[in-house]
XYZ file of C-alpha atoms in Angstrom:
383
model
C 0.000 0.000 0.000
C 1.496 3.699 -0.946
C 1.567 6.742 1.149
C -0.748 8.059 -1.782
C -3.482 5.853 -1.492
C -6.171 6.959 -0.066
C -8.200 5.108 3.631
C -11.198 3.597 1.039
C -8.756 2.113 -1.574
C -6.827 1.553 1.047
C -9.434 -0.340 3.326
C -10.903 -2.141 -0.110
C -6.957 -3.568 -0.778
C -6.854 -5.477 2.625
C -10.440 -6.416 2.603
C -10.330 -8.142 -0.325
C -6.942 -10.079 0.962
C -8.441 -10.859 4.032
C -11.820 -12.141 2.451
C -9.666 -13.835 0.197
C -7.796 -15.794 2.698
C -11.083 -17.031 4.041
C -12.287 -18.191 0.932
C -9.109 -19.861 -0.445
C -9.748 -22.284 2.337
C -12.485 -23.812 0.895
C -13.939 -25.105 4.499
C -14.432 -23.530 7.745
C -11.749 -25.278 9.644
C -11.818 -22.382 12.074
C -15.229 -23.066 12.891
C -14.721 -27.033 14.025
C -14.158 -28.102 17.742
C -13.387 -31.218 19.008
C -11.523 -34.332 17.713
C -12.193 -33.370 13.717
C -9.251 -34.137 11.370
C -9.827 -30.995 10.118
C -9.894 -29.086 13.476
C -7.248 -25.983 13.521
C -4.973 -25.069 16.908
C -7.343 -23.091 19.020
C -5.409 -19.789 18.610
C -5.333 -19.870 14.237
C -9.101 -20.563 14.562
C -9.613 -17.845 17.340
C -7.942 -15.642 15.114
C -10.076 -16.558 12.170
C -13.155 -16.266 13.820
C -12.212 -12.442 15.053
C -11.642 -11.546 11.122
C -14.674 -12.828 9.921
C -16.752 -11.433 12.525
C -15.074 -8.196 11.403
C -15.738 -8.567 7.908
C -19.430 -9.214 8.974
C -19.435 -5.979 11.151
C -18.715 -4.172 8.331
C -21.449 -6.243 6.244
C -24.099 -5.405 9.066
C -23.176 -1.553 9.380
C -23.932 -0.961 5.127
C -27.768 -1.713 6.704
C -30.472 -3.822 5.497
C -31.632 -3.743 2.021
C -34.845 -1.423 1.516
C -37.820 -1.681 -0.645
C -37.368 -0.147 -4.102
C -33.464 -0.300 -3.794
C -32.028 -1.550 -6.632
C -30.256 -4.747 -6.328
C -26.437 -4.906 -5.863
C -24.407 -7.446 -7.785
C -21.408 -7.874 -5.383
C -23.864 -7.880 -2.403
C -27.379 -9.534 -3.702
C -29.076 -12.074 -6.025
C -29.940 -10.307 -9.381
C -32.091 -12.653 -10.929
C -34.756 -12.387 -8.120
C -36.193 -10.114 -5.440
C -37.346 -10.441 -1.845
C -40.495 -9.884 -0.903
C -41.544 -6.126 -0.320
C -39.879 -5.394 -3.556
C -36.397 -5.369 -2.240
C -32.789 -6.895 -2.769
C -32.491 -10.913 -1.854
C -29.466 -10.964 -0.090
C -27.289 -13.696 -0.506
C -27.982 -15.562 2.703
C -31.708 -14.684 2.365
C -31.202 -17.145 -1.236
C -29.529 -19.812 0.174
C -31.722 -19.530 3.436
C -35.048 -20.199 0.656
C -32.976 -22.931 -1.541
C -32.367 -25.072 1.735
C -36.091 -24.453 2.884
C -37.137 -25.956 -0.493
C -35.160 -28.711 -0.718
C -35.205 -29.647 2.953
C -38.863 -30.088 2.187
C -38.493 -31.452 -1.021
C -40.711 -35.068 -1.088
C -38.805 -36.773 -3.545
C -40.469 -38.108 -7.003
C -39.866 -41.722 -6.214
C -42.999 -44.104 -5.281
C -43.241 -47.747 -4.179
C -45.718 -49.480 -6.321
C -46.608 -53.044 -7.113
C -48.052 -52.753 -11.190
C -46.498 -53.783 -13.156
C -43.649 -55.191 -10.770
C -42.322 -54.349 -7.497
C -40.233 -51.156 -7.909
C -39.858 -47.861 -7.269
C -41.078 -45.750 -9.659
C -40.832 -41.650 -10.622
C -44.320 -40.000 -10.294
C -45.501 -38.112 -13.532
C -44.790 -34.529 -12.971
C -42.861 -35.086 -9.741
C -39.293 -34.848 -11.385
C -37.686 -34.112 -14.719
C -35.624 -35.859 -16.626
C -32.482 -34.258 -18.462
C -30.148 -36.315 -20.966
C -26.538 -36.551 -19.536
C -25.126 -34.707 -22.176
C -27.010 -31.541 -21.901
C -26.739 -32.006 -17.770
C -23.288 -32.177 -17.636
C -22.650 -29.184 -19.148
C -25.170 -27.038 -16.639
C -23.795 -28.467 -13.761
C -20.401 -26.711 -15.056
C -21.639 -23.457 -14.061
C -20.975 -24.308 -9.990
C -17.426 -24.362 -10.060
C -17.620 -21.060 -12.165
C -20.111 -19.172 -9.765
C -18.352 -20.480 -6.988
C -15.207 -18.552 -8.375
C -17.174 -15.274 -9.862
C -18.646 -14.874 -6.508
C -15.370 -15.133 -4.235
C -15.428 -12.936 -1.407
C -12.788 -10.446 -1.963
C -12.819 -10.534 -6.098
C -12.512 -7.529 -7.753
C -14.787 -5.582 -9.239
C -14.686 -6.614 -13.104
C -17.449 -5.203 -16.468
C -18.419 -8.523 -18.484
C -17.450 -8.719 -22.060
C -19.281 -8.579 -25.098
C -18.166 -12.122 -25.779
C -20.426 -12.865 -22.896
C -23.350 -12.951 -25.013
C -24.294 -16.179 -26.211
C -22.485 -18.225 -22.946
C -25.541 -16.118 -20.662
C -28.266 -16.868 -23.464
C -27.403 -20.557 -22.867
C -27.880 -20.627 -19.547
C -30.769 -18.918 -19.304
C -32.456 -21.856 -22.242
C -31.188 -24.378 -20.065
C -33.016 -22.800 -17.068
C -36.060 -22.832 -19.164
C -35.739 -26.044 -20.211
C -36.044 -27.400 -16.827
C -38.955 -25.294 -16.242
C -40.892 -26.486 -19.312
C -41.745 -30.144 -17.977
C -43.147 -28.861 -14.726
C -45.879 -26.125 -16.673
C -43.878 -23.078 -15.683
C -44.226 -21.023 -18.334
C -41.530 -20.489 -20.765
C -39.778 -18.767 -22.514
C -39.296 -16.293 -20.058
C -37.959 -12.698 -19.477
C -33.927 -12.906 -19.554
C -33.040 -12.164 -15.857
C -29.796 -9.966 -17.033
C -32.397 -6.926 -18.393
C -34.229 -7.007 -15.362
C -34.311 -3.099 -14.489
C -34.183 -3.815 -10.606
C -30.193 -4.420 -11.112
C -27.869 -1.408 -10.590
C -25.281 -0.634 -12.596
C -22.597 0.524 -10.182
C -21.507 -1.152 -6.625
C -21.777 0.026 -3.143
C -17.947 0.136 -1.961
C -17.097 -2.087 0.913
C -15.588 0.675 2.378
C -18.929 3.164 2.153
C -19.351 2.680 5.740
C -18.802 4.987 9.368
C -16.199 5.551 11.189
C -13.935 4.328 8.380
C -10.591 4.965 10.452
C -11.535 2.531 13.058
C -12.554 -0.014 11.046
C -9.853 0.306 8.750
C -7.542 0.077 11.800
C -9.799 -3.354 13.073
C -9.223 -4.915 9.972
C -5.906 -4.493 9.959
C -5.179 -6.045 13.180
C -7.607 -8.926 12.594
C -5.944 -9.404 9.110
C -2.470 -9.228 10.544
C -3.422 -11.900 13.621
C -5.296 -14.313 11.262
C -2.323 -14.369 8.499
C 0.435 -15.107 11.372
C -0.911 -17.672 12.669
C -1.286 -19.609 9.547
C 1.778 -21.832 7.901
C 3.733 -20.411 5.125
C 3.142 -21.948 1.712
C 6.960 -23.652 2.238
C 6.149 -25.048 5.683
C 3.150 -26.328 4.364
C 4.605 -28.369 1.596
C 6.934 -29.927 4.393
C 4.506 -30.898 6.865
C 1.412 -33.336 6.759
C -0.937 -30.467 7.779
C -3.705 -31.221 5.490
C -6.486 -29.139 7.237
C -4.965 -25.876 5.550
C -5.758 -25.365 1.320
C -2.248 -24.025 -0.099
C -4.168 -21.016 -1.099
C -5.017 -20.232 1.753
C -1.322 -20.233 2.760
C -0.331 -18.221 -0.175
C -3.133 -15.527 0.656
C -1.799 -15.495 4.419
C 1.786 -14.795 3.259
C 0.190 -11.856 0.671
C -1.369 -10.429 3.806
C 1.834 -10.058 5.609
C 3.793 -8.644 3.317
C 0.645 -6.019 2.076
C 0.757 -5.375 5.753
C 4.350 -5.122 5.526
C 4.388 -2.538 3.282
C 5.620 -5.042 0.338
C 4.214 -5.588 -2.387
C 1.713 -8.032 -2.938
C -1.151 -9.119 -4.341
C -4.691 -8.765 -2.850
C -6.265 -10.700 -5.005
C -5.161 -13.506 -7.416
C -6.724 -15.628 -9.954
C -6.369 -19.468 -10.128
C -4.325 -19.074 -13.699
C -2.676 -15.482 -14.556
C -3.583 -15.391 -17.834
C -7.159 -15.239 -16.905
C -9.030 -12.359 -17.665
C -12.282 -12.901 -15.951
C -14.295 -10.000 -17.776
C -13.500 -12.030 -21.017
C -12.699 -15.680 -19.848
C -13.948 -18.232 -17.388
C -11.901 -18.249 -14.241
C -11.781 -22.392 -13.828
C -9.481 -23.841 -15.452
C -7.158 -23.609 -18.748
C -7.450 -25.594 -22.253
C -4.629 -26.440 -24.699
C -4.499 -23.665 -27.415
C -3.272 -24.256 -31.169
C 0.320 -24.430 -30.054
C -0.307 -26.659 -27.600
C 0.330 -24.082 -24.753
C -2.406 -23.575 -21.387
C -4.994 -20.763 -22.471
C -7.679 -19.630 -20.399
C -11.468 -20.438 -21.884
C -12.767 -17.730 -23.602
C -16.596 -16.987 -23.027
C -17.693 -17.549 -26.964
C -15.658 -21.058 -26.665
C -17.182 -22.133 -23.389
C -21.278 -21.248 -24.695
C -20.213 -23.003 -27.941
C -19.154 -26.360 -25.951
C -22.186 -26.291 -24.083
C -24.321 -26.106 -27.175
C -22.538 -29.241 -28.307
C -23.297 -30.627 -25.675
C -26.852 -30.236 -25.749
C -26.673 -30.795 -29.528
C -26.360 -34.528 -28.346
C -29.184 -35.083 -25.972
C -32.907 -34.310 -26.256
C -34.888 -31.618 -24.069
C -35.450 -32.299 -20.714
C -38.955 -34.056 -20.203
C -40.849 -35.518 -17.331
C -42.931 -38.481 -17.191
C -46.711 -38.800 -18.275
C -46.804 -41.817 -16.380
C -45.037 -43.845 -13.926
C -42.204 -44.754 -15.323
C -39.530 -47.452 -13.136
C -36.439 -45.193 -12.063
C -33.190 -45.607 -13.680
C -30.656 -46.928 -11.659
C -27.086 -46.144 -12.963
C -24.837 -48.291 -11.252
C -26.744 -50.894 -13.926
C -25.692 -48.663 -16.118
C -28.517 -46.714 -17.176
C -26.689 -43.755 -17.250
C -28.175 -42.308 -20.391
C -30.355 -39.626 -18.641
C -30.248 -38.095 -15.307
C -33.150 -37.429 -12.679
C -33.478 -34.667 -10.379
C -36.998 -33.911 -8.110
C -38.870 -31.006 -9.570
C -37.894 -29.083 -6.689
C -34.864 -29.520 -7.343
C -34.924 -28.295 -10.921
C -36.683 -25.429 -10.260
C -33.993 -24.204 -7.590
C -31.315 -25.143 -10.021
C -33.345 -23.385 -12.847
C -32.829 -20.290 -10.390
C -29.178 -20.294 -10.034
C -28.923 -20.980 -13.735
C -30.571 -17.746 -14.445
C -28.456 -16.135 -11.433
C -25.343 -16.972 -13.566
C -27.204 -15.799 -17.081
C -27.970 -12.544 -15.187
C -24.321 -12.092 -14.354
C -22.654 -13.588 -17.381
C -24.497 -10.331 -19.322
C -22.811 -7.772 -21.707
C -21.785 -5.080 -19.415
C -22.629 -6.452 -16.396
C -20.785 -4.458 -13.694
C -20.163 -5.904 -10.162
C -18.012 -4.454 -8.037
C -15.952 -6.200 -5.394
C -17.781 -9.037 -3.832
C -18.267 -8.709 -0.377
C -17.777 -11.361 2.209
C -21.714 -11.883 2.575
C -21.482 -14.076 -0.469
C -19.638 -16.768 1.607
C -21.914 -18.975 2.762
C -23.421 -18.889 -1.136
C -20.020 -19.756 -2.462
C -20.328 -22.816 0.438
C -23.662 -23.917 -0.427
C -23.243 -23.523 -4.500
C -19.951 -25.981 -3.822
C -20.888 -28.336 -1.161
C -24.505 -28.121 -1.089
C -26.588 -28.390 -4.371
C -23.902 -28.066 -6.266
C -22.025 -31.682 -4.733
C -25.614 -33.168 -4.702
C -26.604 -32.604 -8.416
C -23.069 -33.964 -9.703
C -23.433 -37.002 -7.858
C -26.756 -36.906 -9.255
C -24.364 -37.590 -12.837
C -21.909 -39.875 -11.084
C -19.192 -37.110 -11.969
């Protein structure tokens, strides 16, 4: 940090280390007690705990989202609202995806005609060739990235385009079997989404804060391994990235430079590229995925598999370790939740889509887009 930047850009640099550190975990070893494999020393996870509650201080002090206020990429859901005609918050989403899947009763049935089985109930579940389902579940891993706590703010491409038009079909598709009518509105033109970011540093008594962070940053990072340590030792219970994020926090802290954010290849550019993974370019060299070559695979994909359907009558399930692997079945609850987040990332994946930096309140999304639905429908797939 220079002597001529100012307290915000200066609060925004260390906030999105220190949110980054969290993240690049993966799990929230800090938060287990006890016996776990995965349990941390008591003092790393006390020191954990007192950052994130900070980082959630300064979450709760921006205040509660208002009726009429337009929503917020880095803070909110954009492909929905709350009731009251206000922002959905990201915990308020996940908080209404568990609800509906914790009371999700199933599609299966036990019935005796024509054999003994279990069998799906017409309208209680669609069906979606493998193909075609592989390819949505692919946007998890991506949203789990885009919506990092601590990522910086970034304007989507034009070469966006067609990659958020796919989604949003494929979110329709899985509407279509279950009467919901179709096509509808593309969430990324919905006029409730504002086009700038509130800063995470738009908040009172900046100074203090600023100074809370800091020592809350500083604690957390020194009492986690360095990235050489951790190659040496048989601590598994700490991600490397997390390690390298720790050691970019003390030497920001420092007054060296270092990075406060960093992406999981460097030759990603996430306003024109997805920011999983690299493919082999004509040369045979790692390039990142652009967006046009990512919405093109997907439409191959779906090129080989028919549109999603659900049963007009009961119909035995499928059972794939027979290998009836041809077509995948998820609950309609289910698809309708996943239709959801489909649309969240068609919203987001839009032509000048501007979000600013994400703030820490999309954790627990991140969490439940990775280990919650997100695990479940890929085992769903066997993948």
């Amino acid at each position: 940090m220079s002597e001529q930047m100012t307290l915000a850009d200066a609060y925004e640099l260390v906030y999105s280390a220190a949110a980054r550190m969290l993240w690049a975990q993966r799990n929230t070893a800090w938060r287990k007690e006890g016996d776990s494999e995965w349990a941390w020393p008591a003092a790393r996870s006390a020191a954990f705990l007192a950052l994130e509650q900070v980082l959630l201080d300064a979450e709760a002090a921006l205040g509660t989202a208002q009726p009429g206020e337009a929503s917020d990429p880095a803070r909110h859901l954009i492909s929905r609202r709350a009731p009251g005609d206000r922002p959905l918050t990201f915990d308020e989403a996940v908080r209404d995806w568990k609800q509906r899947l914790d009371a999700d009763p199933g599609y299966l049935v036990e019935r005796r005609e024509p054999y003994l089985d279990y069998f799906m109930e017409p309208g209680s579940c669609v069906v979606v060739p493998s193909s075609p389902y592989f390819a949505m579940i692919g946007i998890f891993p991506e949203m789990y990235h885009r919506l990092a706590p601590g990522r910086p703010g970034v304007t989507i491409g034009a070469g966006a385009a067609d990659l958020g038009a796919v989604a949003h079909e494929a979110a329709d598709a899985l509407r279509a079997p279950l009467g919901v009518a179709t096509p509808t509105p593309h969430p990324g033109t919905a006029p409730w989404i504002s086009p700038v970011s509130r800063r995470v540093s738009d908040l009172p008594d900046l100074p203090e804060r600023f100074e809370a962070l800091r020592r809350a940053a500083w604690y957390a990072a020194e009492a986690m391994p360095s990235p050489e340590e951790l190659k040496g030792s048989l601590d598994f219970s700490v991600q490397l990235e997390a390690a390298v994020a720790a050691t970019d926090i003390r030497q920001m802290l420092a007054g060296q430079p270092a990075h406060a954010w960093r992406e999981e290849y460097e030759q990603i550019d996430p306003a024109r590229h997805g920011v999983v993974g690299l493919v082999s370019g004509p040369a045979g060299e790692a390039v990142p995925v652009p967006f046009e070559k990512d919405a093109a695979s997907w439409r191959g994909l779906n090129a080989k598999g028919s549109l999603p359907w659900t049963p007009k009558e009961y119909q035995r399930q499928y059972y794939p370790d027979r290998g009836e692997t041809e077509n995948v079945v998820i609950s309609a609850t289910r698809a309708l939740v996943f239709a959801e987040i489909l649309d969240e990332f068609a919203a987001r994946m839009t032509p000048g889509r501007n979000a600013g930096l994400i703030h820490y309140s999309a954790y627990e999304l991140g969490q439940f887009l990775t280990w919650g639905i997100g695990r479940e429908l890929s085992d769903h797939a066997g993948f």
